[in-house]
Coordinates of C-alpha atoms and ligand atoms in Angstrom, one line a residue:
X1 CA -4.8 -34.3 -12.6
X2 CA -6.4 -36.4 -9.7
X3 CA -8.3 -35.1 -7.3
X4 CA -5.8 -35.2 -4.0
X5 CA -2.8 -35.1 -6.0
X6 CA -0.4 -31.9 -5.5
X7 CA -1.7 -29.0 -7.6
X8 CA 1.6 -27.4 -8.3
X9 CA 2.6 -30.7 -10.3
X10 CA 0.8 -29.1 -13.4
X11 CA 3.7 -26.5 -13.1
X12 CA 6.2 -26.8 -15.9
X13 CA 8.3 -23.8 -14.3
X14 CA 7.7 -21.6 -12.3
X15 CA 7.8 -18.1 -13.7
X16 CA 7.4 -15.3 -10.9
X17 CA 8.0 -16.1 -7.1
X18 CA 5.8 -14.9 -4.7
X19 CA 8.9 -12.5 -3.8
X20 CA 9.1 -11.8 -7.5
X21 CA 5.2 -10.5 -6.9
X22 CA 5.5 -8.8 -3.7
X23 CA 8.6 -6.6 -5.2
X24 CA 5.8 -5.8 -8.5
X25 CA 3.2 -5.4 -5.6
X26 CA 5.6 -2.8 -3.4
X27 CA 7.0 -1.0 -6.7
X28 CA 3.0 -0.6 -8.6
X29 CA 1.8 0.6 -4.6
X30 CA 4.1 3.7 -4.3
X31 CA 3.7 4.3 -8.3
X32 CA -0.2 3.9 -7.4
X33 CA 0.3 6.3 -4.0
X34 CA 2.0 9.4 -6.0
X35 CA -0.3 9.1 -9.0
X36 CA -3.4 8.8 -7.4
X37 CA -2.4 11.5 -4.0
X38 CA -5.4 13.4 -2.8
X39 CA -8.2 11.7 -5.1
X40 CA -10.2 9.1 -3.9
X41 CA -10.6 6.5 -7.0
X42 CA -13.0 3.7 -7.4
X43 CA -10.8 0.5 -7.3
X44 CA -12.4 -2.2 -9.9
X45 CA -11.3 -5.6 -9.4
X46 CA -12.4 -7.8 -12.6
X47 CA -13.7 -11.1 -10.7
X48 CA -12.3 -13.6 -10.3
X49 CA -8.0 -13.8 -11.4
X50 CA -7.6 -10.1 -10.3
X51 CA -8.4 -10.8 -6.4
X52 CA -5.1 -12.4 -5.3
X53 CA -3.1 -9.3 -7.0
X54 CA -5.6 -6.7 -6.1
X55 CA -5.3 -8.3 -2.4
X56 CA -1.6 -7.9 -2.4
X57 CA -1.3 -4.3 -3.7
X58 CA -4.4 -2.4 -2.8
X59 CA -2.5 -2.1 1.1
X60 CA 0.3 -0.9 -0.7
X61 CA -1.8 2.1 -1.9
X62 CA -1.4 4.6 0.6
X63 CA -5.2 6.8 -0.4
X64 CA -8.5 6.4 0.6
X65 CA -10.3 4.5 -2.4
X66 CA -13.7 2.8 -2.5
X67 CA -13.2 -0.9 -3.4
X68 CA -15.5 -2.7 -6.0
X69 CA -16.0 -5.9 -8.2
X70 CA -16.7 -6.7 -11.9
X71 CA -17.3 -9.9 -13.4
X72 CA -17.0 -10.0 -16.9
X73 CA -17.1 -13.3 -19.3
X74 CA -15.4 -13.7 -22.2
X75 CA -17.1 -17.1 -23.5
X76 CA -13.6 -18.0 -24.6
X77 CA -12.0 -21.1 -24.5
X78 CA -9.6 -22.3 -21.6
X79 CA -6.9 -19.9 -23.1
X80 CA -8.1 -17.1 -24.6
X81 CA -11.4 -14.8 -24.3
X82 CA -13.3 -14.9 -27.5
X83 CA -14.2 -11.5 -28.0
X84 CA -17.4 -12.0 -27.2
X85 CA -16.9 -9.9 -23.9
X86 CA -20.2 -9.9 -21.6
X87 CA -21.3 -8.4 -18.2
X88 CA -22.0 -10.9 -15.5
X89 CA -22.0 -9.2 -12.4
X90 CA -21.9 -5.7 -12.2
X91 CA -20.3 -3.1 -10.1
X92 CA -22.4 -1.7 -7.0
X93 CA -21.1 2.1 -7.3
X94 CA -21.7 5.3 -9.5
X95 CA -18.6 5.5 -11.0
X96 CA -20.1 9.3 -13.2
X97 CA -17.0 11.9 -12.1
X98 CA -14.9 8.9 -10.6
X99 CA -11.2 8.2 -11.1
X100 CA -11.4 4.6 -11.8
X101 CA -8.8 2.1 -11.6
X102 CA -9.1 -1.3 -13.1
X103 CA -7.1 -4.3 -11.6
X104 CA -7.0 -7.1 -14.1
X105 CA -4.4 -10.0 -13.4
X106 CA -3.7 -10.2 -17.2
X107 CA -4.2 -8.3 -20.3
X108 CA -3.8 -10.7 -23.4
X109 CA -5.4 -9.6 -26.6
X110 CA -6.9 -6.8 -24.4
X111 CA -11.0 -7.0 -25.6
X112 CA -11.4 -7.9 -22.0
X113 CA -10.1 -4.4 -21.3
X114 CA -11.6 -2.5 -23.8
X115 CA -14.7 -3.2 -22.9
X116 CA -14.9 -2.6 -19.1
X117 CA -12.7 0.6 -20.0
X118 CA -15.6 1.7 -22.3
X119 CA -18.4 0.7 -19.8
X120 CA -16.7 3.2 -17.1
X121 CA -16.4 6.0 -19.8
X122 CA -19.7 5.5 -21.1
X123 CA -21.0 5.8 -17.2
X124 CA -19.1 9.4 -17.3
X125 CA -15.9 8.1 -15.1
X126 CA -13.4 11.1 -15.1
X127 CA -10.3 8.9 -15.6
X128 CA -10.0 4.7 -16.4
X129 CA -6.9 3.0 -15.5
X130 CA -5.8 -0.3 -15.2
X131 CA -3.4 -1.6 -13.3
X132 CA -2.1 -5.4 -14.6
X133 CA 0.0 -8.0 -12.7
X134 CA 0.6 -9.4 -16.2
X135 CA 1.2 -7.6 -19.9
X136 CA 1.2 -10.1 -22.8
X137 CA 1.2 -7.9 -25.5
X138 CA 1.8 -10.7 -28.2
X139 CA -1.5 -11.3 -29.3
X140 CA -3.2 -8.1 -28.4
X141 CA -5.6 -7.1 -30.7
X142 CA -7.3 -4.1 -28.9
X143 CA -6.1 -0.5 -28.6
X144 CA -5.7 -0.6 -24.9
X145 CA -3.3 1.1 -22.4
X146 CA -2.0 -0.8 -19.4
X147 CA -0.8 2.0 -17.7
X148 CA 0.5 -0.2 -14.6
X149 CA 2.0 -3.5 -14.8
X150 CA 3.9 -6.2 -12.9
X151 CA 5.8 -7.9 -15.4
X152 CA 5.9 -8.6 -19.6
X153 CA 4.9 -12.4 -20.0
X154 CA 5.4 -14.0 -23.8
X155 CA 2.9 -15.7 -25.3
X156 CA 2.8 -19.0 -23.1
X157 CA -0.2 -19.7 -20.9
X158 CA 0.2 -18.9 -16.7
X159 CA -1.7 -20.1 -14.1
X160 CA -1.6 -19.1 -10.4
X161 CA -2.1 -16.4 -8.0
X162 CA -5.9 -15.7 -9.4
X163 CA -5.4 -17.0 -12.7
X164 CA -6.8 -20.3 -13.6
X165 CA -7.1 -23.0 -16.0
X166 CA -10.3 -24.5 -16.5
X167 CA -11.2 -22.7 -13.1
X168 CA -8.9 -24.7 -11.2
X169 CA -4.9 -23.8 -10.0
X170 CA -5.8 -20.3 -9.2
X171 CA -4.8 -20.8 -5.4
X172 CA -0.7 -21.5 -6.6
X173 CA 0.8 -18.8 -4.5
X174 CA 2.8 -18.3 -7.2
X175 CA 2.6 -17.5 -11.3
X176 CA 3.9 -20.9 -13.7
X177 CA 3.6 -21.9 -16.9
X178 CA 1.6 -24.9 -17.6
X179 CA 2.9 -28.2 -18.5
X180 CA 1.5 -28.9 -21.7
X181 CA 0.2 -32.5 -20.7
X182 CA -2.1 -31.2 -18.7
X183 CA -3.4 -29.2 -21.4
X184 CA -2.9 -32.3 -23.8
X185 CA -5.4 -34.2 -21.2
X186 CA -8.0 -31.8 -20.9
X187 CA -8.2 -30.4 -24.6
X188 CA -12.0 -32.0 -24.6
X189 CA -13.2 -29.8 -21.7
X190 CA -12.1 -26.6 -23.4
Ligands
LIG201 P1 -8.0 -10.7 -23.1 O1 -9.4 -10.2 -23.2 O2 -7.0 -9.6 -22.7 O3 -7.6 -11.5 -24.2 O4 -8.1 -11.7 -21.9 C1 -7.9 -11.5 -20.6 C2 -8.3 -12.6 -19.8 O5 -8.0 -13.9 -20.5 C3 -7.6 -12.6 -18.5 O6 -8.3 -11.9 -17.5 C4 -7.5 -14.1 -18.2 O7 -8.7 -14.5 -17.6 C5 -7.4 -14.8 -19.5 N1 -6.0 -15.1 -19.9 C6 -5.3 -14.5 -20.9 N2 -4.0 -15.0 -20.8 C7 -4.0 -15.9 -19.8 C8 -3.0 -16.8 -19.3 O8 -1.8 -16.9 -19.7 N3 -3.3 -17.6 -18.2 C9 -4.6 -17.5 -17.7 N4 -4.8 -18.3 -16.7 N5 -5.6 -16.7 -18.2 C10 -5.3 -15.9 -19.2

């Protein structure tokens, strides 16, 4: 794509509306409110597809929680993480005794998961979490849990609200599949 030219014409079809993700966003928050009533959990984002999901549901989470930020990097290509799952930024809290919550904006194979689930246990968390916009259990390889999610997607790749391509399309206010000429055009950047 161009620079200038209209970002959403890398959509092939759109998949979930931004209605479609406020009504995940309204149903996850009073799941979120009842299960986590009277404890105050750490709120992980993983940087950077989970902001625009954990921005739209954390106000919909009627406890106090403490708010924080994980980068991790799977080394991947444009598609996939490789399994080669490392720390880039880390959190700022002591999570030892914490009810933690992840907020991921997709679990594919789930190694991404995995390891910022066994990073919090290993640091003595009292309960991990993660909440998901997106479950695409299709290729998952790991033995994870979501225990909150949006939606199901199949195995076709989404871009939009958080999640990217090649670090780009993130800022769609909406989640689409990607037409596969763009992916045709960019195979060498992978
Ligand atoms: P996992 O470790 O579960 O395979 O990968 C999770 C990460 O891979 C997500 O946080 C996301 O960055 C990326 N990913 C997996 N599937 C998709 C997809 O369909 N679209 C986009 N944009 N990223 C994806």
């Amino acid at each position: 794509m161009a620079t200038g030219e209209n970002i959403e014409g890398i959509i092939d079809h759109k998949l979930f509306s931004e209605d479609d993700i406020e009504e995940m966003t309204d149903r996850l928050g009073k799941q979120l409110t009842k299960d986590y009533a009277g404890k105050f959990p750490v709120v992980i984002g993983a940087l950077k597809g989970a902001i625009y999901f954990l921005t739209a549901l954390t106000p919909k989470i009627d406890v106090k929680m403490q708010l924080d930020f994980l980068d991790v990097s799977s080394y991947g290509n444009g598609f996939s993480s490789s399994g080669n799952v490392k720390l880039i930024t880390d959190i700022t809290c002591d999570v030892k005794d914490r009810d933690v919550l992840i907020v991921e904006d997709i679990v594919d194979t789930g190694q991404t998961l995995k390891f910022m689930e066994d990073l919090m246990r290993e640091r003595g968390a009292k309960s991990v979490k993660c909440c998901a916009m997106l479950n695409k259990t299709a290729r998952r390889v790991d033995d994870v849990t979501v225990d909150y999610y949006g939606a199901h997607v199949q195995n076709e790749f989404v871009v939009g609200f958080g999640l990217d391509y090649l670090n780009a399309y993130r800022n769609i206010p909406y989640v689409g599949v990607l037409k596969q000429s763009v992916i045709d055009a960019h195979k060498d950047e992978e």
